[in-house]
Coordinates of C-alpha atoms in Angstrom, one line a residue:
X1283 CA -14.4 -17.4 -2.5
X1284 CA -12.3 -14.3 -2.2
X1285 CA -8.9 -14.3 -5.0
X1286 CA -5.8 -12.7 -3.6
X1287 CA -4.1 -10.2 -3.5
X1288 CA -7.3 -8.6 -2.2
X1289 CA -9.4 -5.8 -3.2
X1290 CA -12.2 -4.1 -1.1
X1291 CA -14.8 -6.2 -1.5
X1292 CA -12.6 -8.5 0.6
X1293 CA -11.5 -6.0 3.6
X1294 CA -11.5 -7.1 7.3
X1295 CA -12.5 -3.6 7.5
X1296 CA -11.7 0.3 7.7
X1297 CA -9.0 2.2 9.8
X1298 CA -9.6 4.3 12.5
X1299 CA -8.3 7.8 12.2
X1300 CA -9.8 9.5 14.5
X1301 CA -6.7 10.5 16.5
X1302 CA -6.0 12.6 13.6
X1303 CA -9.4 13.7 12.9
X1304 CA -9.5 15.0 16.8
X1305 CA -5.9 16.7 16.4
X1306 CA -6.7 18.5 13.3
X1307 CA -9.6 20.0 14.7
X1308 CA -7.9 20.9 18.5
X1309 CA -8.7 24.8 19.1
X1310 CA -5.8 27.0 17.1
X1311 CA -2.5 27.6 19.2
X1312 CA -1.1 31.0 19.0
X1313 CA 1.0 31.8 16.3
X1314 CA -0.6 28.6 14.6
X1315 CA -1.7 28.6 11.1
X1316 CA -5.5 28.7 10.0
X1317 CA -7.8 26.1 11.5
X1318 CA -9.5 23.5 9.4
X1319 CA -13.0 23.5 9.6
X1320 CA -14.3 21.2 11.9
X1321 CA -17.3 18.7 12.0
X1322 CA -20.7 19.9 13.1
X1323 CA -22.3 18.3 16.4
X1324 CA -23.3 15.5 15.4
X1325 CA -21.9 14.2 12.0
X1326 CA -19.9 11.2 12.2
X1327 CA -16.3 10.9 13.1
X1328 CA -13.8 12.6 10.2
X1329 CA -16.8 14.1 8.4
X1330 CA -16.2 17.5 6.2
X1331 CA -18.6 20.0 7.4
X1332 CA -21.6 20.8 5.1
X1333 CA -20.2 22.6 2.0
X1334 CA -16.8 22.5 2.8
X1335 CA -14.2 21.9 0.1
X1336 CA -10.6 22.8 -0.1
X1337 CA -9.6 26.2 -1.7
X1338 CA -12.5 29.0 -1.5
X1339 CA -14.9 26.0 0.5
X1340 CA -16.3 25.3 -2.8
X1341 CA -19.1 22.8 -3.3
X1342 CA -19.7 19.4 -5.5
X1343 CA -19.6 20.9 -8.9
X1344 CA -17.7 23.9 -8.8
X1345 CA -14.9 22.7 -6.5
X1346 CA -11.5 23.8 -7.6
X1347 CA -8.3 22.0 -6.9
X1348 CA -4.4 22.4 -7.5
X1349 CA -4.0 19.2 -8.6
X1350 CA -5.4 15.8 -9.2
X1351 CA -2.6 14.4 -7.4
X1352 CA -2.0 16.0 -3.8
X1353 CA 1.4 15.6 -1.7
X1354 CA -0.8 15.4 2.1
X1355 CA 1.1 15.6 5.3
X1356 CA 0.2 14.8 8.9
X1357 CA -0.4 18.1 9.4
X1358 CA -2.6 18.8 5.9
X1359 CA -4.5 15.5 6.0
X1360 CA -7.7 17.1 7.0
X1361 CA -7.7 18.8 3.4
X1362 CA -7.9 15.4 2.6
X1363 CA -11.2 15.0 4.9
X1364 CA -12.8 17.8 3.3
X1365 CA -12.4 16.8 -0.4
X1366 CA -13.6 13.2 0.4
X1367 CA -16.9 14.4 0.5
X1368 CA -16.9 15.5 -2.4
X1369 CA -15.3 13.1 -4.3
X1370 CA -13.1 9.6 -3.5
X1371 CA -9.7 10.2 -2.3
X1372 CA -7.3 7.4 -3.2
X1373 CA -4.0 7.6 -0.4
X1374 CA -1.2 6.0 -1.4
X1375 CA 1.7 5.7 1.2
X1376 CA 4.6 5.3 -0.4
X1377 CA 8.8 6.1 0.6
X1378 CA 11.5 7.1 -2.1
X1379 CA 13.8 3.6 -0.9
X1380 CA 10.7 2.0 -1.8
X1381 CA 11.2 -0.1 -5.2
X1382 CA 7.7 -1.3 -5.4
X1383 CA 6.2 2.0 -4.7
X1384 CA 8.0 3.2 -8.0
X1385 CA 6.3 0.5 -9.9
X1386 CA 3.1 1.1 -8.2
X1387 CA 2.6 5.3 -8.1
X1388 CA 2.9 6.0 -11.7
X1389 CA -0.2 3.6 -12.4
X1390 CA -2.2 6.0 -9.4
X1391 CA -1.1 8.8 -10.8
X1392 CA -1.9 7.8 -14.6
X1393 CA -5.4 6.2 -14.0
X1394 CA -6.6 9.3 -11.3
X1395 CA -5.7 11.7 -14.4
X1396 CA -7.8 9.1 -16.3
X1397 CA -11.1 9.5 -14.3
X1398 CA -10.5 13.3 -15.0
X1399 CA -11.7 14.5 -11.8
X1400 CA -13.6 11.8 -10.2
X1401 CA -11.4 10.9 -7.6
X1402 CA -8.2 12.6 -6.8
X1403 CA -5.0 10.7 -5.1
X1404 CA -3.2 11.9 -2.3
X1405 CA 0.3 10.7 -1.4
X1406 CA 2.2 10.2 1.4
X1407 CA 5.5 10.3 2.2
X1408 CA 6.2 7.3 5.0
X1409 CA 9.5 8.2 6.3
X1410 CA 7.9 12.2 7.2
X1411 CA 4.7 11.2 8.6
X1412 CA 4.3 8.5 11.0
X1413 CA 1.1 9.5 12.1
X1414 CA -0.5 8.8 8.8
X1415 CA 1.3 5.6 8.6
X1416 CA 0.2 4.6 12.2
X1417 CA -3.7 5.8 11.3
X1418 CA -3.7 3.8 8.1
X1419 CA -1.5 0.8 9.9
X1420 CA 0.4 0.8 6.9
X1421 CA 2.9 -2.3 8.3
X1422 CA 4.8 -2.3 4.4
X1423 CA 4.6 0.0 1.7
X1424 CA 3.1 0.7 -0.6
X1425 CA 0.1 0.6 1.1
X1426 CA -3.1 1.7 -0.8
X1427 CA -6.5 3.2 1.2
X1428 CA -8.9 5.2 0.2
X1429 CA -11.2 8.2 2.4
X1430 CA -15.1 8.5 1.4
X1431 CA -17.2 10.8 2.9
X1432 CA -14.5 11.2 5.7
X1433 CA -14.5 8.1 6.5
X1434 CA -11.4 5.5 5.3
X1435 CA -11.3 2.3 3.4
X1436 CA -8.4 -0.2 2.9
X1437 CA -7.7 -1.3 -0.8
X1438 CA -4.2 -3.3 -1.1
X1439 CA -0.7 -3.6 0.1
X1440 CA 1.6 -4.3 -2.2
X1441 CA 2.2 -3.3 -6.9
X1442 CA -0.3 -4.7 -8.8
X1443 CA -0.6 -4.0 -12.4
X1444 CA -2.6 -1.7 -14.2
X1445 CA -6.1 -4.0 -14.8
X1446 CA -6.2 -4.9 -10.7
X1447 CA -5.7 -0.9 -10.0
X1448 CA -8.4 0.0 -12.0
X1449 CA -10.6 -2.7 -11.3
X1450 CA -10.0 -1.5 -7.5
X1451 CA -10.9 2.4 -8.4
X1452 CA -14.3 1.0 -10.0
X1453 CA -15.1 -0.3 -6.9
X1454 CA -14.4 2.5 -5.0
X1455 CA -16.5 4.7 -7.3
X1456 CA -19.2 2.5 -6.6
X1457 CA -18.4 2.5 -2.8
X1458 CA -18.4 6.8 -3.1
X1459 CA -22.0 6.8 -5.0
X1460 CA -23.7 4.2 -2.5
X1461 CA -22.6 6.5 0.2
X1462 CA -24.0 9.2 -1.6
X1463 CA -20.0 11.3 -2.5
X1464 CA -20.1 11.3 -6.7
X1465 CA -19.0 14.7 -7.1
X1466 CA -16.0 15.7 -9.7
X1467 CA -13.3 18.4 -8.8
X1468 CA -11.9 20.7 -11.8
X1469 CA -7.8 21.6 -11.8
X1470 CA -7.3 25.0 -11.5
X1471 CA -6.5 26.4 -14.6
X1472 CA -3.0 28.2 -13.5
X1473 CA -2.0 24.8 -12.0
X1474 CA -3.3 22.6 -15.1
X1475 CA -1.0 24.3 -17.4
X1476 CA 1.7 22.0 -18.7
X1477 CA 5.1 22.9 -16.9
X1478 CA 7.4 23.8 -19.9
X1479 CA 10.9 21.8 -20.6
X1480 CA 10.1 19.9 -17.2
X1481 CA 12.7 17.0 -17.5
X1482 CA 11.9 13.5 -18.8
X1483 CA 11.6 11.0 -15.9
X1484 CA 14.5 9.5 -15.1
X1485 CA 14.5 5.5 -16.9
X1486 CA 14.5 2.5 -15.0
X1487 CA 17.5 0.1 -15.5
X1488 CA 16.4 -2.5 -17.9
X1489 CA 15.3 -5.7 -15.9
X1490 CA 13.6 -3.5 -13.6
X1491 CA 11.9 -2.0 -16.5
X1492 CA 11.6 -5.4 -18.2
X1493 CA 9.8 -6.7 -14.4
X1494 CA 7.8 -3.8 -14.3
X1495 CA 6.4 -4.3 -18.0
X1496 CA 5.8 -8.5 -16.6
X1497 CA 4.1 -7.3 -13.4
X1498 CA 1.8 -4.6 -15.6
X1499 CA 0.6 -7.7 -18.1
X1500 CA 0.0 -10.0 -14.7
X1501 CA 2.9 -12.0 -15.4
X1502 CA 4.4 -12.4 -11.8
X1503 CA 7.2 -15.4 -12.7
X1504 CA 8.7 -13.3 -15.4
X1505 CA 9.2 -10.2 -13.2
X1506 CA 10.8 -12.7 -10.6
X1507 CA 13.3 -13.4 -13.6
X1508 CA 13.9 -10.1 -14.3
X1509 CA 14.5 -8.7 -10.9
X1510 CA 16.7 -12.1 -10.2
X1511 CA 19.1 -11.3 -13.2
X1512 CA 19.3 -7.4 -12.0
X1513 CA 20.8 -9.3 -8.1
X1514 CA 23.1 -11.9 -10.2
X1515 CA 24.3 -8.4 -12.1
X1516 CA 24.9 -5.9 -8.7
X1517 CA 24.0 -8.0 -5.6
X1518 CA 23.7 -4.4 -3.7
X1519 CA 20.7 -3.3 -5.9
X1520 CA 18.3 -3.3 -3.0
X1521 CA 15.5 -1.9 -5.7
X1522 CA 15.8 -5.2 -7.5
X1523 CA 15.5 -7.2 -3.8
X1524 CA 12.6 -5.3 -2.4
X1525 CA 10.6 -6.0 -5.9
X1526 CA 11.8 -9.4 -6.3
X1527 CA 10.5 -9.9 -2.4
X1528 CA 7.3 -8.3 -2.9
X1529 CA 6.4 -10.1 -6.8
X1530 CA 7.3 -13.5 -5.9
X1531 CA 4.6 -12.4 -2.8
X1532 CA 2.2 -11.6 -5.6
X1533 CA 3.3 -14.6 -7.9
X1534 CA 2.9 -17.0 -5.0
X1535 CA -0.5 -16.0 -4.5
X1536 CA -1.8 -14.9 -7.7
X1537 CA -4.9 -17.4 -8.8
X1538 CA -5.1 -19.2 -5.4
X1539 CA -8.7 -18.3 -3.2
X1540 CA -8.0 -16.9 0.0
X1541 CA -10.4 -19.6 1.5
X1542 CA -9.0 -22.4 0.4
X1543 CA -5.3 -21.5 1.8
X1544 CA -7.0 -20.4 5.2
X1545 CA -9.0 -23.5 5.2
X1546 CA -5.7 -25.9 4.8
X1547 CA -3.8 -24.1 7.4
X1548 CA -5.9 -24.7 10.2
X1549 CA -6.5 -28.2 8.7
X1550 CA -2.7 -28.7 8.9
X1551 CA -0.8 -26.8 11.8
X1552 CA 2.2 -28.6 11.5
X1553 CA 2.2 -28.4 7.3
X1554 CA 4.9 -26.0 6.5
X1555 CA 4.0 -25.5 3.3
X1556 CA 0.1 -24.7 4.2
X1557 CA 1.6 -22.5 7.1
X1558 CA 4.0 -20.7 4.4
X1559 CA 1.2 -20.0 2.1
X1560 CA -1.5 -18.6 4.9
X1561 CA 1.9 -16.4 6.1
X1562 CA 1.6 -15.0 2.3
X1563 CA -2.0 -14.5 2.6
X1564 CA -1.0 -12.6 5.7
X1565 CA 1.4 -10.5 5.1
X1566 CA -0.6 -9.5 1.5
X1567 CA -3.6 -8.2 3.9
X1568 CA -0.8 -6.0 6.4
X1569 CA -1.0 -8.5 9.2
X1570 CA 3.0 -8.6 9.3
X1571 CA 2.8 -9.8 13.5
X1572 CA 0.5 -12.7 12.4
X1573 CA 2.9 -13.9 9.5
X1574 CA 6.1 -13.6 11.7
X1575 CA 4.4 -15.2 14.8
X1576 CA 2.9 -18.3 12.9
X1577 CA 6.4 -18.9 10.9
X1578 CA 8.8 -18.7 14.1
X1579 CA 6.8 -20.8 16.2
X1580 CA 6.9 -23.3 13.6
X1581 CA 10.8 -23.1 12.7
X1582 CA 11.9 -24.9 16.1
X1583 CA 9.6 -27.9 15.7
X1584 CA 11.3 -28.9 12.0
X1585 CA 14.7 -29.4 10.6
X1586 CA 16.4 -29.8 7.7
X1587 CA 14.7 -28.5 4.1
X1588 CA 11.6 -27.5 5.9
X1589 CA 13.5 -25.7 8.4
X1590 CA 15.1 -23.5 5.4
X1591 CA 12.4 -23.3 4.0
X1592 CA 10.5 -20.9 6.9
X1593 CA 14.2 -19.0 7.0
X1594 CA 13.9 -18.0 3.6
X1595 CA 10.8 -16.8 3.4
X1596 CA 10.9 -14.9 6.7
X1597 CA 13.9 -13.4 5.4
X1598 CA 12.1 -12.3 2.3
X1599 CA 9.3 -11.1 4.9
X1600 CA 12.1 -8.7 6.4
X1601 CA 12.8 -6.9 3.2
X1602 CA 9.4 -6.2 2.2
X1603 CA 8.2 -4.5 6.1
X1604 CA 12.2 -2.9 6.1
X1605 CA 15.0 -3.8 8.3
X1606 CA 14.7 -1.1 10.8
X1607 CA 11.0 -1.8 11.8
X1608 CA 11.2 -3.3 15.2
X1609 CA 8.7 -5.7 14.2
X1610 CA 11.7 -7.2 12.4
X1611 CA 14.0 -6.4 14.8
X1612 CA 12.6 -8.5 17.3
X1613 CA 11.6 -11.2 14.8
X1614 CA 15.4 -11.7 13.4
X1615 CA 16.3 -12.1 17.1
X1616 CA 13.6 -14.6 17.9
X1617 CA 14.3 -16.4 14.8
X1618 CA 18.4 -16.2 15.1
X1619 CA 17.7 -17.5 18.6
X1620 CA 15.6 -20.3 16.9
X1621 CA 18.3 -21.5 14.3
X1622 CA 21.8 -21.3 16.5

């Protein structure tokens, strides 16, 4: 049986970015910037060529970088390429709106300096570069992948604390060395140098730091209190909604076998409650479409608490995947059609 949230072991498997694999390596326009290297005849879609490396086309072992952690672009992903085979790159897709994100990055960013060169951790900006976001079908944010060898991986939508995040690099190490990419990269000494009076990180407010320390120790129902007392306090905080939406996600699921919940929804078609909890299970894996479709058809068939019950949680849905996707564009129409 497969626990949720997931990690790679339970993937439906990888993305295809081979649209942006084929764009970065289109001939040079004029007036264009220096090519990235391309594959040789023959190697697999999104491969590095044979010795290539980012700065200098250094190799596994003496490969140089700015950075452990890498701000990538649409137009700079196939850096990205490159240094996956050499070592794991871990893409995190993140947005500054994004109140989960700011629970979840710090945790990349602390255990990739951890692993001192193992794997490095590229992020991306979602509201700047829709390609990558449309690549990695990134339906909410954060949304976690990784690239080996070229080729990419999905890890996990969604913050999970410290013990999950590491748990999922081991298993992409393990991935890396069984497809033969165990390499370490070195930070160039310039750029390693600590920056001198950079200024202190901004602290969270304190429930949101309270629900971020709950969500780091795994406890999900104490974050939900935190982040519940932050709306009572300043019902505009959208930071304290989006978490509270995505941790009650991760508290509703945390413990239950992905197996079991499937196996009860298609035992129970018409059981709202079995429907809501394979909806969960569907919006933790990305599959926002499938959640919305299997919760709207439902809501005209039931009434009263039930009824409520499915416009709650859709709601909550909405917040999580954004308000201006027009995934839930069209699903607060259907479901506004559904209710008056």
């Amino acid at each position: 049986m497969t626990n949720v949230p997931p990690t790679p072991s339970g993937l439906r498997g990888a993305v295809d970015l081979s649209s942006l694999v084929d764009r970065a390596q289109r001939p040079q326009q004029p007036g264009a910037g220096p090519a990235a290297g391309a594959a040789p005849a023959g190697a697999p879609d999104g491969a590095a060529p044979a010795g290539a490396g980012a700065p200098g086309s250094a190799t596994a072992g003496d490969l140089t970088v700015p950075s452990l952690v890498l701000d990538v672009t649409d137009q700079t992903f196939q850096d990205v390429l490159q240094l996956s085979s050499v070592v794991p790159v871990v893409v995190d897709i993140w947005a500054e709106w994004c109140g989960p994100c700011k629970q979840l990055s710090p945790i990349l960013e602390q255990l990739t300096a951890e692993y001192d060169g193992r794997l490095l951790l590229a992020k991306v900006d979602a509201d700047t570069n829709p390609q990558l976001v449309q690549a990695f079908q990134a339906q909410s944010i954060p949304t976690v992948a990784a690239v080996i060898g070229g080729r990419p991986l999905g890890l996990f939508v969604g913050a999970l604390p410290e013990a999950q995040v590491r748990d999922v690099f081991e298993q992409v190490l393990a991935a890396a060395e069984q497809n033969g990419v165990s390499g370490r990269v070195t930070v160039d000494g310039a750029a390693a140098a600590e920056p001198q009076g950079e200024p202190e990180p901004e602290p969270l407010p304190p429930h949101h730091q309270a629900a971020y320390d709950a969500i780091e120790r795994g406890d999900y129902a104490a974050a939900v209190q935190e982040y519940k007392t932050a709306i009572a306090q300043d019902p505009n905080d959208q930071m304290a909604v989006a978490g509270l939406a995505q941790v009650s996600l991760l508290d509703r699921l945390s413990g239950r076998a992905a197996d079991d919940i499937r196996s009860a929804a298609a035992a129970g078609p018409q059981d709202v409650e079995a429907q809501l909890a394979v909806a969960d299970l569907d919006v933790s894996g990305g599959h926002v479409e499938d959640a919305f479709g299997r919760l709207l058809d439902l809501v005209p068939t039931v009434f009263g608490a039930e009824r409520e019950a499915l416009r709650v949680r859709l709601v909550e849905y909405f917040e999580l995947v954004g308000s201006d996707d027009p995934r839930v564009v069209a699903a607060r129409r259907r479901l506004a059609s559904a209710l008056y």
